Structures are given as structure tokens and as C-alpha cells.
CSV table of N, CA and C and ligand atoms in Angstrom, one decimal:
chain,number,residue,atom,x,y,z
C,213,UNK,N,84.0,73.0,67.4
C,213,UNK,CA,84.3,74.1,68.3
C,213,UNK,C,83.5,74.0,69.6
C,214,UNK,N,82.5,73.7,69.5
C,214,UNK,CA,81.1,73.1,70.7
C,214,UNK,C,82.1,72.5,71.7
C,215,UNK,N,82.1,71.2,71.0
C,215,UNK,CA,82.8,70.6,71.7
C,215,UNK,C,84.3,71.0,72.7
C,216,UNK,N,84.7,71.2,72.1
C,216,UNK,CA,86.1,72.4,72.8
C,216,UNK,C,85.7,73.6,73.7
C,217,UNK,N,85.0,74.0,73.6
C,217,UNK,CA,83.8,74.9,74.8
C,217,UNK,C,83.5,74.3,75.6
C,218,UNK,N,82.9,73.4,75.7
C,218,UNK,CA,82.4,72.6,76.6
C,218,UNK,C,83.2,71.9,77.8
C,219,UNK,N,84.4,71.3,76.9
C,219,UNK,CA,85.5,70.5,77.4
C,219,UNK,C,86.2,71.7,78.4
C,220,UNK,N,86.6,72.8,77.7
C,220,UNK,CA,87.3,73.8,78.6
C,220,UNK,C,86.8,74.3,80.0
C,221,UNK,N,85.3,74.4,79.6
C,221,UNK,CA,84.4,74.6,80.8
C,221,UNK,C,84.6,73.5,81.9
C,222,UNK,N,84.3,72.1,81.5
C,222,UNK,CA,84.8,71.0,81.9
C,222,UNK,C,85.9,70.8,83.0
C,223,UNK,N,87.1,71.7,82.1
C,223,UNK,CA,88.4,71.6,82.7
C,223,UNK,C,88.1,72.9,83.8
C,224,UNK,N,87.9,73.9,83.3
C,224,UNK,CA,88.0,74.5,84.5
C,224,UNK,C,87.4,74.8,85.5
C,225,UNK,N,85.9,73.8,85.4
C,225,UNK,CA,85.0,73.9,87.0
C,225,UNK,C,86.1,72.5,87.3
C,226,UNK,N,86.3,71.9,86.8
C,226,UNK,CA,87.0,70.2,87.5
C,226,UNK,C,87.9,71.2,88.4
C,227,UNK,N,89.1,72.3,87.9
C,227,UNK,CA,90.1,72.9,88.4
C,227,UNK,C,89.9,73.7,89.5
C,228,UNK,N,88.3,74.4,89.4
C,228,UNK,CA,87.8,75.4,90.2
C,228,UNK,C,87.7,74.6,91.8
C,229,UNK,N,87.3,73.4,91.5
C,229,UNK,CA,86.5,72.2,92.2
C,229,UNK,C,87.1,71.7,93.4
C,230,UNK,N,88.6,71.9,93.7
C,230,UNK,CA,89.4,72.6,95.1
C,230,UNK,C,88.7,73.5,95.6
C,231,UNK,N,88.0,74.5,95.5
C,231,UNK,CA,88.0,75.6,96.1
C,231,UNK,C,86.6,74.8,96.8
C,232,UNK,N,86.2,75.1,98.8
C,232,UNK,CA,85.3,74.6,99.1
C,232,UNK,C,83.5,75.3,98.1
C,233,UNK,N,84.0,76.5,97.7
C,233,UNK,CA,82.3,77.0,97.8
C,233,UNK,C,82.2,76.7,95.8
C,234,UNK,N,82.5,76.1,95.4
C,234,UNK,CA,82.2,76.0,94.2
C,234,UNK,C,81.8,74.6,93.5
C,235,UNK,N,80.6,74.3,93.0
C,235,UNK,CA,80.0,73.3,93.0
C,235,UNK,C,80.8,72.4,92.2
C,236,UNK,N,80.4,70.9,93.1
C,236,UNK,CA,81.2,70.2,91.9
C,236,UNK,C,80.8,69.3,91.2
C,237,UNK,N,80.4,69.7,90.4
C,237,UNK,CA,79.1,69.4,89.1
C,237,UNK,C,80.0,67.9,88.0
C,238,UNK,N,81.0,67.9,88.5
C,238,UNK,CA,81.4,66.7,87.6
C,238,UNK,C,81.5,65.5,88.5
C,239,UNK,N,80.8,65.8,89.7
C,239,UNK,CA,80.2,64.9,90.2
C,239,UNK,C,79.0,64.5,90.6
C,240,UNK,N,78.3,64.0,89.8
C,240,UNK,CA,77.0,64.0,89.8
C,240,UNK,C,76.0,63.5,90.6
C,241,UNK,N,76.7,62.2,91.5
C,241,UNK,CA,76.0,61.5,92.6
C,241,UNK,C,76.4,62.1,93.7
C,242,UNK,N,76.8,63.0,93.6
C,242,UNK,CA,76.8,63.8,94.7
C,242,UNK,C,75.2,64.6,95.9
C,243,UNK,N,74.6,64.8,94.5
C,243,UNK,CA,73.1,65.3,94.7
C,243,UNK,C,72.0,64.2,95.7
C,244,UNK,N,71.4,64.6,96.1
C,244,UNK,CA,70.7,63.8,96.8
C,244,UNK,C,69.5,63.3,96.0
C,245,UNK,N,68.6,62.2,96.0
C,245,UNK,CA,67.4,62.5,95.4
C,245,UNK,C,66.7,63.6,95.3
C,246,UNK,N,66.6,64.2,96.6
C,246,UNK,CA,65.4,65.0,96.8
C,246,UNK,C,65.9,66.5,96.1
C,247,UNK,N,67.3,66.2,95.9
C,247,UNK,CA,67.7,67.4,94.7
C,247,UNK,C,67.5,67.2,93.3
C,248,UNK,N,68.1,66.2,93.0
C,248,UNK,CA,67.5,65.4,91.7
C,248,UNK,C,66.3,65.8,91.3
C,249,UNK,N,65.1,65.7,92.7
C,249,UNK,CA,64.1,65.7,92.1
C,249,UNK,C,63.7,67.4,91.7
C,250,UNK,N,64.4,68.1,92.8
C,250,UNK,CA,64.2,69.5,92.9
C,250,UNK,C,64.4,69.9,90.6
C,251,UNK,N,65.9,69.4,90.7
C,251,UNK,CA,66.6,69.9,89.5
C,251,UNK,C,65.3,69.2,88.3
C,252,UNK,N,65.1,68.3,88.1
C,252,UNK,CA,63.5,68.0,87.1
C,252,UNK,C,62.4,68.7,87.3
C,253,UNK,N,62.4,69.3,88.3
C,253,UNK,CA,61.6,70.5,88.2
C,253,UNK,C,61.0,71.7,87.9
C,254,UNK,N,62.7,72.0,88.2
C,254,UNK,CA,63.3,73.4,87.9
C,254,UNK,C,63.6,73.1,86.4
C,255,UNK,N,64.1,71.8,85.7
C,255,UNK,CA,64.7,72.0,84.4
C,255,UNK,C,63.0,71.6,83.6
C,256,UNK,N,61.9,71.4,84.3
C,256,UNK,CA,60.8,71.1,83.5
C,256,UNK,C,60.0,72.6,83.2
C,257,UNK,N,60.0,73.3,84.2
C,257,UNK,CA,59.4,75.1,84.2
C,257,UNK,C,60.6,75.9,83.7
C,258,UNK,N,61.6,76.0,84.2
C,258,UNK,CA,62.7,77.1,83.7
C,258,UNK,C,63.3,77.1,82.2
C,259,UNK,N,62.8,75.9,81.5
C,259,UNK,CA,64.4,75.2,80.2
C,259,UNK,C,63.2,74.9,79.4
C,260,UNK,N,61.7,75.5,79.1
C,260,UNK,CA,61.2,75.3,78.3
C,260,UNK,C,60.1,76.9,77.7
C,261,UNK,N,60.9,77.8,78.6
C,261,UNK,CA,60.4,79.3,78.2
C,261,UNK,C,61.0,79.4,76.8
C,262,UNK,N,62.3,79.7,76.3
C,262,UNK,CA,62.3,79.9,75.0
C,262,UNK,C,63.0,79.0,74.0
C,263,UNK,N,62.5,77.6,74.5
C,263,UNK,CA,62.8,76.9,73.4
C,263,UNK,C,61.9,75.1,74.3
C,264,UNK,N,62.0,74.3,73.1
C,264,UNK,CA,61.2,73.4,74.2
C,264,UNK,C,62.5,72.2,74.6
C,265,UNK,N,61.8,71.6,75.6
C,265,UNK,CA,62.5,71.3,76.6
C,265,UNK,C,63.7,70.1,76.1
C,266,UNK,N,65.0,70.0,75.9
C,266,UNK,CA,65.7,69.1,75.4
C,266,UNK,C,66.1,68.0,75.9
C,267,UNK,N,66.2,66.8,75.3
C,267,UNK,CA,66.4,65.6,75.5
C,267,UNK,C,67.5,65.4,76.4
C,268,UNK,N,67.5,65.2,77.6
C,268,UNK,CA,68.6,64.7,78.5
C,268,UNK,C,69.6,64.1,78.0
C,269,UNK,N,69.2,62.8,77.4
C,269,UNK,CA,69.8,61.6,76.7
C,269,UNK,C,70.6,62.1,75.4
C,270,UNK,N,70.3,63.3,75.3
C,270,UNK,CA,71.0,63.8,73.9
C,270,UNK,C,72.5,63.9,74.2
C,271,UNK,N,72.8,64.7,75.3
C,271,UNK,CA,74.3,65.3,75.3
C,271,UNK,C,74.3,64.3,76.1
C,272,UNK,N,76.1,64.3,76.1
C,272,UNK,CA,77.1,64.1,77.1
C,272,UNK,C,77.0,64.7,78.5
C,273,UNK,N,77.8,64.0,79.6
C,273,UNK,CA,77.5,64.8,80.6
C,273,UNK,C,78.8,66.2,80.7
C,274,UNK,N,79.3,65.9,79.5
C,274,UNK,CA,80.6,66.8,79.7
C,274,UNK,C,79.7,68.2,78.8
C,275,UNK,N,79.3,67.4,77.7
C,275,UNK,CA,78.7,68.8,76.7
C,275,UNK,C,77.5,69.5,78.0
C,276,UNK,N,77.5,68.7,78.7
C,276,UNK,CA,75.9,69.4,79.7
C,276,UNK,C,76.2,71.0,80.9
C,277,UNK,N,78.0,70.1,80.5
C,277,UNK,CA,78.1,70.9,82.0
C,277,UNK,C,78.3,72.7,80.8
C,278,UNK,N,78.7,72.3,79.3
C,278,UNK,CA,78.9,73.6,78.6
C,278,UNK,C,77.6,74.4,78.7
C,279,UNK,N,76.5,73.8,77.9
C,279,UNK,CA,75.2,73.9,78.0
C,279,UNK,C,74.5,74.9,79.2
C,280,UNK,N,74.7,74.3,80.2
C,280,UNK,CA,74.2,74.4,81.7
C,280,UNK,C,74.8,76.1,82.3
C,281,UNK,N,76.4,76.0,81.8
C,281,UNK,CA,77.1,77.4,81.9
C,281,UNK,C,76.3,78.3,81.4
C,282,UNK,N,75.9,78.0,79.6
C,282,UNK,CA,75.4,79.2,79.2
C,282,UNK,C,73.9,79.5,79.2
C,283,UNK,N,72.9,78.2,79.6
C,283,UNK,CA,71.5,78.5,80.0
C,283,UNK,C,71.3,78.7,81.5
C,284,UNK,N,72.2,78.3,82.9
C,284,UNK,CA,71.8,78.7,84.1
C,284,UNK,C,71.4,80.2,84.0
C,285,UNK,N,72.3,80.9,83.2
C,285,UNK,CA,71.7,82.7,83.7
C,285,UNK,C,71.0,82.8,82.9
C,286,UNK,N,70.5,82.2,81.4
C,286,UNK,CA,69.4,82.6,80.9
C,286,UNK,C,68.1,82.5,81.6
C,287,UNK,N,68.5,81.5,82.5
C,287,UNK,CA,66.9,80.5,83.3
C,287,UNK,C,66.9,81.7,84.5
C,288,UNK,N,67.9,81.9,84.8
C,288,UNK,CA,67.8,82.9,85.9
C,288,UNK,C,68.0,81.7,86.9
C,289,UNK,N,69.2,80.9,87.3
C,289,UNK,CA,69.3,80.0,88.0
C,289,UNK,C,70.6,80.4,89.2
C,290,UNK,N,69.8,80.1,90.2
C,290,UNK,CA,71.2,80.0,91.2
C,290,UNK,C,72.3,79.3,91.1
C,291,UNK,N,73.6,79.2,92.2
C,291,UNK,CA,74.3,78.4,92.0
C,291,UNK,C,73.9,76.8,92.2
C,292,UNK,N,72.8,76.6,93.5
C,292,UNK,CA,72.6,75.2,93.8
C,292,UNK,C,71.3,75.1,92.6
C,293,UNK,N,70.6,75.8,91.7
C,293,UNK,CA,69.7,75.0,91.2
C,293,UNK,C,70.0,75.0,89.4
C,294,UNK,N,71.1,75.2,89.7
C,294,UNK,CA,72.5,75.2,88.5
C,294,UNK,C,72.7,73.6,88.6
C,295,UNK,N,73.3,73.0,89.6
C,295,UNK,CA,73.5,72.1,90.3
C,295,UNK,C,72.9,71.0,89.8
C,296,UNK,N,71.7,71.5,90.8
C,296,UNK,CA,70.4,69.9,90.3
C,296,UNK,C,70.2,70.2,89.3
C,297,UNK,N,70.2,71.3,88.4
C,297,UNK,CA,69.7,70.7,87.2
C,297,UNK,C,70.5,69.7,86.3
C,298,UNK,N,71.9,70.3,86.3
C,298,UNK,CA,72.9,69.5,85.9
C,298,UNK,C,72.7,68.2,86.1
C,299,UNK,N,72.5,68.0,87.6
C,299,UNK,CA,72.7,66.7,88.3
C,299,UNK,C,71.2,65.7,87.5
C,300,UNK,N,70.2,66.3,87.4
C,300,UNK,CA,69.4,66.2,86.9
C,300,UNK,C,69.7,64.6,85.9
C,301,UNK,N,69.7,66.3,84.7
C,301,UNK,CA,69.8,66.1,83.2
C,301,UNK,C,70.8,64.9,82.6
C,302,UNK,N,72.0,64.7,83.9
C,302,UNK,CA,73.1,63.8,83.4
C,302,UNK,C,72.7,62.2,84.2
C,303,UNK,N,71.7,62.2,85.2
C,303,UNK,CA,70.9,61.1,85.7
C,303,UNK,C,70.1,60.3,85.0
C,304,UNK,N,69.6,61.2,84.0
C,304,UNK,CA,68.8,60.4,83.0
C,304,UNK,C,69.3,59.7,81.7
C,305,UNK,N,69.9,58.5,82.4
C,305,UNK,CA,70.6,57.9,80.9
C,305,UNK,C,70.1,56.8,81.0
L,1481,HEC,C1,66.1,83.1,78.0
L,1481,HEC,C2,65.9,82.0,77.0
L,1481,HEC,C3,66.4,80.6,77.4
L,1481,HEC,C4,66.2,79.9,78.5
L,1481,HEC,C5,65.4,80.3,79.8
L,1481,HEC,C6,66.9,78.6,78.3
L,1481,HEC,N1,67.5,78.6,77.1
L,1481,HEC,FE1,68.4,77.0,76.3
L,1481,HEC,N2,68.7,78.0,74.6
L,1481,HEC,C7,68.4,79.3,74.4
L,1481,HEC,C8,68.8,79.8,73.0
L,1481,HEC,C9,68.6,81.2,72.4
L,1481,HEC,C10,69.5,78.6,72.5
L,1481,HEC,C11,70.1,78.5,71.1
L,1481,HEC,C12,71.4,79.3,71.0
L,1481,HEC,C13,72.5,78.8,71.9
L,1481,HEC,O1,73.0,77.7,71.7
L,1481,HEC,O2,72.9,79.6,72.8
L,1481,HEC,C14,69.4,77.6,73.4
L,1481,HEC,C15,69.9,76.3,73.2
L,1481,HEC,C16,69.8,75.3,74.1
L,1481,HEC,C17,70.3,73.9,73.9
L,1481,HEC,C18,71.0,73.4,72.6
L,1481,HEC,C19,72.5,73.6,72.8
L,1481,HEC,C20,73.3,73.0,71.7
L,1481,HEC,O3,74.5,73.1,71.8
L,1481,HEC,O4,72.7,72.3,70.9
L,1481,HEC,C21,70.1,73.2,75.0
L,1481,HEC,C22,70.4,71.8,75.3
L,1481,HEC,C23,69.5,74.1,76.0
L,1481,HEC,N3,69.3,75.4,75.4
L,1481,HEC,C24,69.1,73.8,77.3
L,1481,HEC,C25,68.5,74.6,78.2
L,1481,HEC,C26,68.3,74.3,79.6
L,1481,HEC,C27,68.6,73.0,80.2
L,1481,HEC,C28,67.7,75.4,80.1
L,1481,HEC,C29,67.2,75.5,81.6
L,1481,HEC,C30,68.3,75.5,82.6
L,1481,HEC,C31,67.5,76.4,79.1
L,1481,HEC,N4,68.1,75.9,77.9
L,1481,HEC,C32,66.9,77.6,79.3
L,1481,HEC,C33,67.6,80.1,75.2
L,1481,HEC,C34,67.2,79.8,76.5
């Protein structure tokens, strides 16, 4: 079922991903370093308040972008630091 969550998320930021103001997180080299670096930042302080910090290398970058949907507003994360984290977390492979 994870999986299928994740995926649909997947499908519909890919879908949303026309529209100019909506990030396009399934593209990950899109980010610059200096976002990259921003997003290991933000995902080293923000993504280890209530639980400890999770293995990059664990998920997919598809299961990340599920993940990412439902921890950005826990973290209390904007859209761009939604972004680099994403961009982040799927760099480290
Ligand atoms: C306000 C608390 C909170 C914050 C902040 C938070 N998380 Fe979580 N996280 C949870 C809870 C609760 C769970 C377990 C329940 C769930 O899956 O929703 C979880 C689960 C996870 C999982 C396991 C998901 C799975 O399917 O196995 C990952 C990975 C994760 N969080 C990543 C992050 C990242 C990355 C951030 C920072 C952007 C973050 N979390 C910030 C509360 C938080």
C-alpha cells in the first residue's frame, strides 16, 4: 500500500510539473550544490526532532518524494526547502 502512495504522489507532482510555480522534484539535478548543500542541512536539524535521522540510501527516490509529502509539513518546511531536501536525500546514493 506504501508503495502505491508514494507512486501516486509521484504521478501527480510529475503531472502537476507543467504548471511553472510547482517544484519539479523528480528532477533532482536540477538543484544546485549550494542547495544540495542548503537541503543536508535542513534534512540534518529538521528530520531528526521526532524520530532519528533516516538513511538516505534506504528508499527510492520515488518512495522519497511519498515520504517528503508527508514529513515537509511536519518539519514545518517550505516549498523550496521541501525541494533541497528531497534533492538532498535522493543525491546520496
Ligand atoms: C513532527 C514530527 C516529525 C518530523 C519533524 C519529521 N518526521 Fe519523519 N516521521 C514522523 C512520524 C510520526 C513517523 C512514523 C509514522 C509515519 O510514517 O507517518 C515518521 C516516519 C518517517 C520515515 C519512515 C517512513 C516509512 O515509510 O518508513 C521517514 C523516512 C521520515 N519520517 C523522514 C523524515 C524526514 C526526511 C523529515 C524531515 C524533512 C522528517 N521525517 C521529519 C514524524 C516526524
Amino acid at each position: 500500500m506504501k508503495k502505491i502512495g508514494a507512486l501516486s504522489a509521484f504521478i501527480i507532482l510529475t503531472a502537476a510539473s507543467c504548471t511553472p510555480k510547482v517544484n519539479v522534484v523528480n528532477e533532482p539535478l536540477k538543484s544546485t550544490a549550494a542547495e544540495i548543500a542548503q537541503g543536508k542541512t535542513i534534512f540534518e536539524n529538521a528530520c531528526k526532532r521526532c524520530h532519528d535521522l533516516p538513511e538516505p540510501a534506504k528508499y527510492t527516490s520515488v518512495q522519497w518524494v511519498g515520504i517528503m509529502n508527508s514529513m515537509a509539513p511536519k518539519a514545518r518546511l517550505n516549498e523550496e526547502q521541501h525541494r533541497w531536501v528531497y534533492d538532498y536525500v535522493v543525491s546520496v546514493k
